[in-house]
Amino acid sequence: MTEIIKEDPNIRSQMRKGILEYCVLLLLKNERAYPSDIINRLSEASLIVVEGTLYTLLNRLRKEGKLNYEWEESPKGPPRKYFFITDTGKETLNEMSKAWDEIVENVNHFRNLNKEEN
């Protein structure tokens, strides 16, 4: 008898939450952005994030000194808050990139072991 395995929606959600900070810092590495622009860019990569989650993350990163913001007048209404990465954020991004590369290498090692065994 074949067992039917249901997809666990929490798996993707938890893994994405773990990389959200890294992705936001990567997005802001070369240019400042308005939060809705960040959400759109994340959505392009199929990382769906709600505004509340993003604002919470942006505020935490700002308090940690990894991001800052500046206000800019908007032609379509009130001024907008544009976030940008700080030097501390760039240092964190470099550390995260090294950690990410190591994690990918480790996971690929085990994935390749499983392919060799089959």
mmCIF file of N, CA and C in Angstrom:
data_model
loop_
_atom_site.group_PDB
_atom_site.id
_atom_site.type_symbol
_atom_site.label_atom_id
_atom_site.label_comp_id
_atom_site.label_asym_id
_atom_site.label_seq_id
_atom_site.Cartn_x
_atom_site.Cartn_y
_atom_site.Cartn_z
ATOM 1 N N MET A 1 0.833 -1.175 0.000
ATOM 2 C CA MET A 1 0.000 0.000 0.000
ATOM 3 C C MET A 1 0.887 1.251 0.000
ATOM 4 N N THR A 2 0.582 2.197 -0.865
ATOM 5 C CA THR A 2 1.353 3.422 -0.978
ATOM 6 C C THR A 2 0.801 4.464 -0.020
ATOM 7 N N GLU A 3 1.716 5.048 0.733
ATOM 8 C CA GLU A 3 1.323 6.082 1.685
ATOM 9 C C GLU A 3 1.310 7.432 0.972
ATOM 10 N N ILE A 4 0.255 8.192 1.183
ATOM 11 C CA ILE A 4 0.153 9.523 0.591
ATOM 12 C C ILE A 4 0.742 10.517 1.585
ATOM 13 N N ILE A 5 1.734 11.257 1.114
ATOM 14 C CA ILE A 5 2.388 12.242 1.967
ATOM 15 C C ILE A 5 1.846 13.610 1.616
ATOM 16 N N LYS A 6 1.304 14.269 2.623
ATOM 17 C CA LYS A 6 0.777 15.618 2.423
ATOM 18 C C LYS A 6 1.914 16.628 2.518
ATOM 19 N N GLU A 7 1.821 17.656 1.712
ATOM 20 C CA GLU A 7 2.806 18.736 1.770
ATOM 21 C C GLU A 7 2.552 19.566 3.013
ATOM 22 N N ASP A 8 3.599 19.849 3.748
ATOM 23 C CA ASP A 8 3.506 20.655 4.965
ATOM 24 C C ASP A 8 3.772 22.114 4.595
ATOM 25 N N PRO A 9 2.743 22.980 4.632
ATOM 26 C CA PRO A 9 2.931 24.379 4.244
ATOM 27 C C PRO A 9 3.881 25.127 5.180
ATOM 28 N N ASN A 10 4.048 24.638 6.401
ATOM 29 C CA ASN A 10 4.927 25.316 7.349
ATOM 30 C C ASN A 10 6.401 25.169 6.978
ATOM 31 N N ILE A 11 6.753 24.131 6.258
ATOM 32 C CA ILE A 11 8.154 23.922 5.898
ATOM 33 C C ILE A 11 8.661 25.093 5.061
ATOM 34 N N ARG A 12 7.964 25.405 3.989
ATOM 35 C CA ARG A 12 8.378 26.530 3.141
ATOM 36 C C ARG A 12 8.355 27.845 3.908
ATOM 37 N N SER A 13 7.318 28.040 4.683
ATOM 38 C CA SER A 13 7.171 29.276 5.437
ATOM 39 C C SER A 13 8.341 29.474 6.408
ATOM 40 N N GLN A 14 8.689 28.440 7.150
ATOM 41 C CA GLN A 14 9.780 28.554 8.114
ATOM 42 C C GLN A 14 11.123 28.769 7.423
ATOM 43 N N MET A 15 11.353 28.091 6.318
ATOM 44 C CA MET A 15 12.615 28.266 5.603
ATOM 45 C C MET A 15 12.708 29.672 5.008
ATOM 46 N N ARG A 16 11.608 30.181 4.502
ATOM 47 C CA ARG A 16 11.615 31.528 3.927
ATOM 48 C C ARG A 16 11.829 32.584 4.998
ATOM 49 N N LYS A 17 11.213 32.407 6.164
ATOM 50 C CA LYS A 17 11.408 33.363 7.253
ATOM 51 C C LYS A 17 12.878 33.426 7.629
ATOM 52 N N GLY A 18 13.537 32.284 7.566
ATOM 53 C CA GLY A 18 14.945 32.229 7.925
ATOM 54 C C GLY A 18 15.847 32.989 6.978
ATOM 55 N N ILE A 19 15.427 33.172 5.739
ATOM 56 C CA ILE A 19 16.280 33.867 4.759
ATOM 57 C C ILE A 19 15.773 35.268 4.416
ATOM 58 N N LEU A 20 14.677 35.682 5.003
ATOM 59 C CA LEU A 20 14.093 36.977 4.654
ATOM 60 C C LEU A 20 15.042 38.135 4.948
ATOM 61 N N GLU A 21 15.665 38.145 6.115
ATOM 62 C CA GLU A 21 16.591 39.224 6.457
ATOM 63 C C GLU A 21 17.733 39.287 5.444
ATOM 64 N N TYR A 22 18.268 38.134 5.093
ATOM 65 C CA TYR A 22 19.360 38.068 4.125
ATOM 66 C C TYR A 22 18.910 38.641 2.777
ATOM 67 N N CYS A 23 17.740 38.254 2.317
ATOM 68 C CA CYS A 23 17.237 38.737 1.021
ATOM 69 C C CYS A 23 16.999 40.246 1.037
ATOM 70 N N VAL A 24 16.473 40.777 2.133
ATOM 71 C CA VAL A 24 16.230 42.223 2.225
ATOM 72 C C VAL A 24 17.557 42.974 2.181
ATOM 73 N N LEU A 25 18.549 42.488 2.919
ATOM 74 C CA LEU A 25 19.857 43.150 2.884
ATOM 75 C C LEU A 25 20.465 43.071 1.489
ATOM 76 N N LEU A 26 20.302 41.934 0.811
ATOM 77 C CA LEU A 26 20.799 41.815 -0.562
ATOM 78 C C LEU A 26 20.122 42.823 -1.484
ATOM 79 N N LEU A 27 18.810 42.994 -1.322
ATOM 80 C CA LEU A 27 18.076 43.956 -2.157
ATOM 81 C C LEU A 27 18.550 45.386 -1.925
ATOM 82 N N LEU A 28 18.884 45.694 -0.683
ATOM 83 C CA LEU A 28 19.265 47.064 -0.344
ATOM 84 C C LEU A 28 20.770 47.308 -0.467
ATOM 85 N N LYS A 29 21.503 46.297 -0.873
ATOM 86 C CA LYS A 29 22.962 46.418 -0.973
ATOM 87 C C LYS A 29 23.385 47.536 -1.922
ATOM 88 N N ASN A 30 22.701 47.664 -3.048
ATOM 89 C CA ASN A 30 23.118 48.621 -4.072
ATOM 90 C C ASN A 30 22.179 49.794 -4.262
ATOM 91 N N GLU A 31 21.003 49.736 -3.635
ATOM 92 C CA GLU A 31 20.072 50.857 -3.813
ATOM 93 C C GLU A 31 19.082 50.918 -2.666
ATOM 94 N N ARG A 32 18.654 52.109 -2.378
ATOM 95 C CA ARG A 32 17.636 52.285 -1.341
ATOM 96 C C ARG A 32 16.280 51.911 -1.929
ATOM 97 N N ALA A 33 15.324 51.625 -1.061
ATOM 98 C CA ALA A 33 14.014 51.207 -1.578
ATOM 99 C C ALA A 33 12.908 51.554 -0.595
ATOM 100 N N TYR A 34 11.760 51.781 -1.161
ATOM 101 C CA TYR A 34 10.515 52.003 -0.429
ATOM 102 C C TYR A 34 9.950 50.624 -0.082
ATOM 103 N N PRO A 35 9.339 50.448 1.093
ATOM 104 C CA PRO A 35 8.867 49.110 1.487
ATOM 105 C C PRO A 35 8.011 48.387 0.447
ATOM 106 N N SER A 36 7.115 49.092 -0.240
ATOM 107 C CA SER A 36 6.293 48.385 -1.232
ATOM 108 C C SER A 36 7.143 47.890 -2.401
ATOM 109 N N ASP A 37 8.225 48.628 -2.714
ATOM 110 C CA ASP A 37 9.155 48.161 -3.750
ATOM 111 C C ASP A 37 9.858 46.879 -3.299
ATOM 112 N N ILE A 38 10.223 46.827 -2.020
ATOM 113 C CA ILE A 38 10.869 45.633 -1.473
ATOM 114 C C ILE A 38 9.923 44.447 -1.568
ATOM 115 N N ILE A 39 8.677 44.649 -1.191
ATOM 116 C CA ILE A 39 7.683 43.573 -1.266
ATOM 117 C C ILE A 39 7.532 43.091 -2.701
ATOM 118 N N ASN A 40 7.463 44.025 -3.653
ATOM 119 C CA ASN A 40 7.336 43.641 -5.061
ATOM 120 C C ASN A 40 8.542 42.843 -5.535
ATOM 121 N N ARG A 41 9.735 43.273 -5.153
ATOM 122 C CA ARG A 41 10.949 42.560 -5.572
ATOM 123 C C ARG A 41 11.002 41.167 -4.954
ATOM 124 N N LEU A 42 10.597 41.044 -3.699
ATOM 125 C CA LEU A 42 10.554 39.728 -3.058
ATOM 126 C C LEU A 42 9.518 38.838 -3.744
ATOM 127 N N SER A 43 8.383 39.423 -4.104
ATOM 128 C CA SER A 43 7.328 38.667 -4.780
ATOM 129 C C SER A 43 7.790 38.149 -6.139
ATOM 130 N N GLU A 44 8.626 38.932 -6.831
ATOM 131 C CA GLU A 44 9.168 38.490 -8.117
ATOM 132 C C GLU A 44 9.957 37.191 -7.968
ATOM 133 N N ALA A 45 10.526 36.991 -6.783
ATOM 134 C CA ALA A 45 11.303 35.775 -6.504
ATOM 135 C C ALA A 45 10.456 34.741 -5.760
ATOM 136 N N SER A 46 9.142 34.940 -5.764
ATOM 137 C CA SER A 46 8.188 34.049 -5.088
ATOM 138 C C SER A 46 8.366 34.009 -3.578
ATOM 139 N N LEU A 47 8.916 35.059 -3.005
ATOM 140 C CA LEU A 47 8.973 35.212 -1.552
ATOM 141 C C LEU A 47 7.853 36.174 -1.168
ATOM 142 N N ILE A 48 6.718 35.625 -0.856
ATOM 143 C CA ILE A 48 5.553 36.438 -0.543
ATOM 144 C C ILE A 48 5.636 36.874 0.915
ATOM 145 N N VAL A 49 5.617 38.192 1.118
ATOM 146 C CA VAL A 49 5.736 38.759 2.454
ATOM 147 C C VAL A 49 4.639 39.795 2.627
ATOM 148 N N VAL A 50 3.983 39.767 3.770
ATOM 149 C CA VAL A 50 2.960 40.770 4.043
ATOM 150 C C VAL A 50 3.626 42.008 4.633
ATOM 151 N N GLU A 51 2.967 43.145 4.478
ATOM 152 C CA GLU A 51 3.521 44.419 4.931
ATOM 153 C C GLU A 51 3.927 44.401 6.392
ATOM 154 N N GLY A 52 3.082 43.850 7.243
ATOM 155 C CA GLY A 52 3.372 43.833 8.676
ATOM 156 C C GLY A 52 4.664 43.113 8.994
ATOM 157 N N THR A 53 4.898 42.007 8.328
ATOM 158 C CA THR A 53 6.134 41.247 8.541
ATOM 159 C C THR A 53 7.338 42.059 8.082
ATOM 160 N N LEU A 54 7.222 42.685 6.919
ATOM 161 C CA LEU A 54 8.341 43.460 6.395
ATOM 162 C C LEU A 54 8.638 44.668 7.282
ATOM 163 N N TYR A 55 7.608 45.421 7.688
ATOM 164 C CA TYR A 55 7.834 46.597 8.525
ATOM 165 C C TYR A 55 8.471 46.217 9.853
ATOM 166 N N THR A 56 8.048 45.099 10.422
ATOM 167 C CA THR A 56 8.651 44.626 11.670
ATOM 168 C C THR A 56 10.131 44.337 11.468
ATOM 169 N N LEU A 57 10.458 43.668 10.370
ATOM 170 C CA LEU A 57 11.854 43.357 10.062
ATOM 171 C C LEU A 57 12.657 44.630 9.804
ATOM 172 N N LEU A 58 12.128 45.541 9.000
ATOM 173 C CA LEU A 58 12.839 46.785 8.693
ATOM 174 C C LEU A 58 13.115 47.594 9.957
ATOM 175 N N ASN A 59 12.141 47.668 10.838
ATOM 176 C CA ASN A 59 12.325 48.414 12.088
ATOM 177 C C ASN A 59 13.362 47.753 12.989
ATOM 178 N N ARG A 60 13.358 46.427 13.045
ATOM 179 C CA ARG A 60 14.359 45.725 13.850
ATOM 180 C C ARG A 60 15.754 45.968 13.281
ATOM 181 N N LEU A 61 15.898 45.858 11.957
ATOM 182 C CA LEU A 61 17.196 46.086 11.321
ATOM 183 C C LEU A 61 17.673 47.521 11.526
ATOM 184 N N ARG A 62 16.750 48.458 11.541
ATOM 185 C CA ARG A 62 17.110 49.864 11.792
ATOM 186 C C ARG A 62 17.600 50.021 13.233
ATOM 187 N N LYS A 63 16.880 49.424 14.177
ATOM 188 C CA LYS A 63 17.289 49.511 15.588
ATOM 189 C C LYS A 63 18.646 48.860 15.820
ATOM 190 N N GLU A 64 18.964 47.835 15.037
ATOM 191 C CA GLU A 64 20.252 47.148 15.153
ATOM 192 C C GLU A 64 21.361 47.892 14.405
ATOM 193 N N GLY A 65 21.004 48.976 13.710
ATOM 194 C CA GLY A 65 21.986 49.769 12.990
ATOM 195 C C GLY A 65 22.370 49.213 11.631
ATOM 196 N N LYS A 66 21.620 48.234 11.150
ATOM 197 C CA LYS A 66 21.932 47.610 9.856
ATOM 198 C C LYS A 66 21.291 48.351 8.692
ATOM 199 N N LEU A 67 20.212 49.058 8.979
ATOM 200 C CA LEU A 67 19.511 49.864 7.980
ATOM 201 C C LEU A 67 19.258 51.242 8.556
ATOM 202 N N ASN A 68 19.031 52.171 7.669
ATOM 203 C CA ASN A 68 18.548 53.480 8.053
ATOM 204 C C ASN A 68 17.549 53.902 6.991
ATOM 205 N N TYR A 69 16.950 55.057 7.154
ATOM 206 C CA TYR A 69 15.989 55.526 6.155
ATOM 207 C C TYR A 69 16.089 57.028 6.004
ATOM 208 N N GLU A 70 15.541 57.488 4.898
ATOM 209 C CA GLU A 70 15.423 58.917 4.656
ATOM 210 C C GLU A 70 14.062 59.175 4.025
ATOM 211 N N TRP A 71 13.512 60.318 4.368
ATOM 212 C CA TRP A 71 12.218 60.700 3.812
ATOM 213 C C TRP A 71 12.428 61.402 2.482
ATOM 214 N N GLU A 72 11.517 61.129 1.553
ATOM 215 C CA GLU A 72 11.564 61.803 0.260
ATOM 216 C C GLU A 72 10.147 62.193 -0.133
ATOM 217 N N GLU A 73 10.025 63.392 -0.639
ATOM 218 C CA GLU A 73 8.712 63.849 -1.111
ATOM 219 C C GLU A 73 8.234 62.946 -2.241
ATOM 220 N N SER A 74 6.936 62.693 -2.250
ATOM 221 C CA SER A 74 6.355 61.843 -3.281
ATOM 222 C C SER A 74 5.447 62.670 -4.172
ATOM 223 N N PRO A 75 5.508 62.467 -5.484
ATOM 224 C CA PRO A 75 4.603 63.194 -6.376
ATOM 225 C C PRO A 75 3.158 62.711 -6.236
ATOM 226 N N LYS A 76 2.978 61.569 -5.566
ATOM 227 C CA LYS A 76 1.641 60.970 -5.450
ATOM 228 C C LYS A 76 1.126 60.941 -4.018
ATOM 229 N N GLY A 77 1.435 61.951 -3.221
ATOM 230 C CA GLY A 77 0.907 61.959 -1.872
ATOM 231 C C GLY A 77 1.948 62.315 -0.835
ATOM 232 N N PRO A 78 1.802 61.720 0.348
ATOM 233 C CA PRO A 78 2.701 62.078 1.453
ATOM 234 C C PRO A 78 4.139 61.613 1.192
ATOM 235 N N PRO A 79 5.092 62.174 1.956
ATOM 236 C CA PRO A 79 6.483 61.744 1.797
ATOM 237 C C PRO A 79 6.632 60.238 2.041
ATOM 238 N N ARG A 80 7.654 59.653 1.415
ATOM 239 C CA ARG A 80 7.900 58.213 1.538
ATOM 240 C C ARG A 80 9.206 57.972 2.290
ATOM 241 N N LYS A 81 9.224 56.879 3.032
ATOM 242 C CA LYS A 81 10.402 56.482 3.781
ATOM 243 C C LYS A 81 11.174 55.461 2.943
ATOM 244 N N TYR A 82 12.387 55.823 2.539
ATOM 245 C CA TYR A 82 13.239 54.932 1.753
ATOM 246 C C TYR A 82 14.331 54.367 2.646
ATOM 247 N N PHE A 83 14.435 53.044 2.660
ATOM 248 C CA PHE A 83 15.434 52.369 3.483
ATOM 249 C C PHE A 83 16.699 52.125 2.685
ATOM 250 N N PHE A 84 17.835 52.165 3.394
ATOM 251 C CA PHE A 84 19.127 51.866 2.767
ATOM 252 C C PHE A 84 20.010 51.148 3.788
ATOM 253 N N ILE A 85 20.971 50.400 3.280
ATOM 254 C CA ILE A 85 21.863 49.616 4.131
ATOM 255 C C ILE A 85 22.976 50.517 4.679
ATOM 256 N N THR A 86 23.373 50.247 5.915
ATOM 257 C CA THR A 86 24.461 50.987 6.552
ATOM 258 C C THR A 86 25.748 50.171 6.464
ATOM 259 N N ASP A 87 26.842 50.743 6.942
ATOM 260 C CA ASP A 87 28.098 49.994 6.966
ATOM 261 C C ASP A 87 27.969 48.749 7.843
ATOM 262 N N THR A 88 27.279 48.877 8.969
ATOM 263 C CA THR A 88 27.039 47.714 9.833
ATOM 264 C C THR A 88 26.218 46.667 9.095
ATOM 265 N N GLY A 89 25.232 47.121 8.339
ATOM 266 C CA GLY A 89 24.426 46.200 7.545
ATOM 267 C C GLY A 89 25.254 45.499 6.483
ATOM 268 N N LYS A 90 26.190 46.225 5.878
ATOM 269 C CA LYS A 90 27.060 45.619 4.863
ATOM 270 C C LYS A 90 27.963 44.559 5.489
ATOM 271 N N GLU A 91 28.451 44.821 6.699
ATOM 272 C CA GLU A 91 29.263 43.825 7.405
ATOM 273 C C GLU A 91 28.427 42.581 7.707
ATOM 274 N N THR A 92 27.201 42.802 8.170
ATOM 275 C CA THR A 92 26.298 41.685 8.447
ATOM 276 C C THR A 92 26.014 40.911 7.176
ATOM 277 N N LEU A 93 25.772 41.626 6.077
ATOM 278 C CA LEU A 93 25.501 40.980 4.797
ATOM 279 C C LEU A 93 26.679 40.108 4.366
ATOM 280 N N ASN A 94 27.893 40.597 4.532
ATOM 281 C CA ASN A 94 29.070 39.799 4.192
ATOM 282 C C ASN A 94 29.139 38.522 5.032
ATOM 283 N N GLU A 95 28.857 38.639 6.330
ATOM 284 C CA GLU A 95 28.854 37.468 7.204
ATOM 285 C C GLU A 95 27.755 36.488 6.790
ATOM 286 N N MET A 96 26.584 37.032 6.473
ATOM 287 C CA MET A 96 25.467 36.179 6.065
ATOM 288 C C MET A 96 25.780 35.473 4.748
ATOM 289 N N SER A 97 26.448 36.169 3.833
ATOM 290 C CA SER A 97 26.802 35.567 2.543
ATOM 291 C C SER A 97 27.765 34.400 2.740
ATOM 292 N N LYS A 98 28.745 34.575 3.620
ATOM 293 C CA LYS A 98 29.681 33.485 3.924
ATOM 294 C C LYS A 98 28.932 32.301 4.535
ATOM 295 N N ALA A 99 28.044 32.595 5.481
ATOM 296 C CA ALA A 99 27.264 31.525 6.124
ATOM 297 C C ALA A 99 26.369 30.826 5.107
ATOM 298 N N TRP A 100 25.732 31.606 4.228
ATOM 299 C CA TRP A 100 24.851 31.032 3.209
ATOM 300 C C TRP A 100 25.631 30.094 2.295
ATOM 301 N N ASP A 101 26.796 30.549 1.827
ATOM 302 C CA ASP A 101 27.615 29.720 0.943
ATOM 303 C C ASP A 101 27.992 28.405 1.630
ATOM 304 N N GLU A 102 28.325 28.491 2.905
ATOM 305 C CA GLU A 102 28.677 27.291 3.666
ATOM 306 C C GLU A 102 27.477 26.349 3.804
ATOM 307 N N ILE A 103 26.315 26.909 4.099
ATOM 308 C CA ILE A 103 25.100 26.104 4.244
ATOM 309 C C ILE A 103 24.763 25.414 2.921
ATOM 310 N N VAL A 104 24.814 26.157 1.827
ATOM 311 C CA VAL A 104 24.512 25.584 0.509
ATOM 312 C C VAL A 104 25.487 24.451 0.200
ATOM 313 N N GLU A 105 26.758 24.668 0.493
ATOM 314 C CA GLU A 105 27.766 23.638 0.245
ATOM 315 C C GLU A 105 27.476 22.382 1.073
ATOM 316 N N ASN A 106 27.121 22.589 2.342
ATOM 317 C CA ASN A 106 26.815 21.449 3.216
ATOM 318 C C ASN A 106 25.579 20.689 2.747
ATOM 319 N N VAL A 107 24.532 21.410 2.430
ATOM 320 C CA VAL A 107 23.296 20.767 1.993
ATOM 321 C C VAL A 107 23.529 20.032 0.674
ATOM 322 N N ASN A 108 24.229 20.665 -0.251
ATOM 323 C CA ASN A 108 24.514 20.010 -1.527
ATOM 324 C C ASN A 108 25.362 18.762 -1.340
ATOM 325 N N HIS A 109 26.253 18.792 -0.383
ATOM 326 C CA HIS A 109 27.054 17.599 -0.073
ATOM 327 C C HIS A 109 26.128 16.426 0.249
ATOM 328 N N PHE A 110 25.168 16.656 1.126
ATOM 329 C CA PHE A 110 24.259 15.577 1.524
ATOM 330 C C PHE A 110 23.286 15.208 0.413
ATOM 331 N N ARG A 111 22.861 16.189 -0.359
ATOM 332 C CA ARG A 111 21.981 15.876 -1.489
ATOM 333 C C ARG A 111 22.728 15.004 -2.499
ATOM 334 N N ASN A 112 23.981 15.331 -2.752
ATOM 335 C CA ASN A 112 24.782 14.547 -3.693
ATOM 336 C C ASN A 112 25.077 13.151 -3.160
ATOM 337 N N LEU A 113 25.279 13.009 -1.853
ATOM 338 C CA LEU A 113 25.466 11.682 -1.265
ATOM 339 C C LEU A 113 24.268 10.806 -1.534
ATOM 340 N N ASN A 114 23.085 11.384 -1.362
ATOM 341 C CA ASN A 114 21.854 10.619 -1.589
ATOM 342 C C ASN A 114 21.720 10.217 -3.052
ATOM 343 N N LYS A 115 22.162 11.066 -3.984
ATOM 344 C CA LYS A 115 22.102 10.717 -5.411
ATOM 345 C C LYS A 115 23.053 9.572 -5.723
ATOM 346 N N GLU A 116 24.234 9.590 -5.105
ATOM 347 C CA GLU A 116 25.228 8.546 -5.342
ATOM 348 C C GLU A 116 24.762 7.192 -4.810
ATOM 349 N N GLU A 117 24.008 7.209 -3.717
ATOM 350 C CA GLU A 117 23.543 5.972 -3.096
ATOM 351 C C GLU A 117 22.412 5.319 -3.892
ATOM 352 N N ASN A 118 21.721 6.094 -4.701
ATOM 353 C CA ASN A 118 20.581 5.569 -5.452
ATOM 354 C C ASN A 118 20.982 5.052 -6.764
#
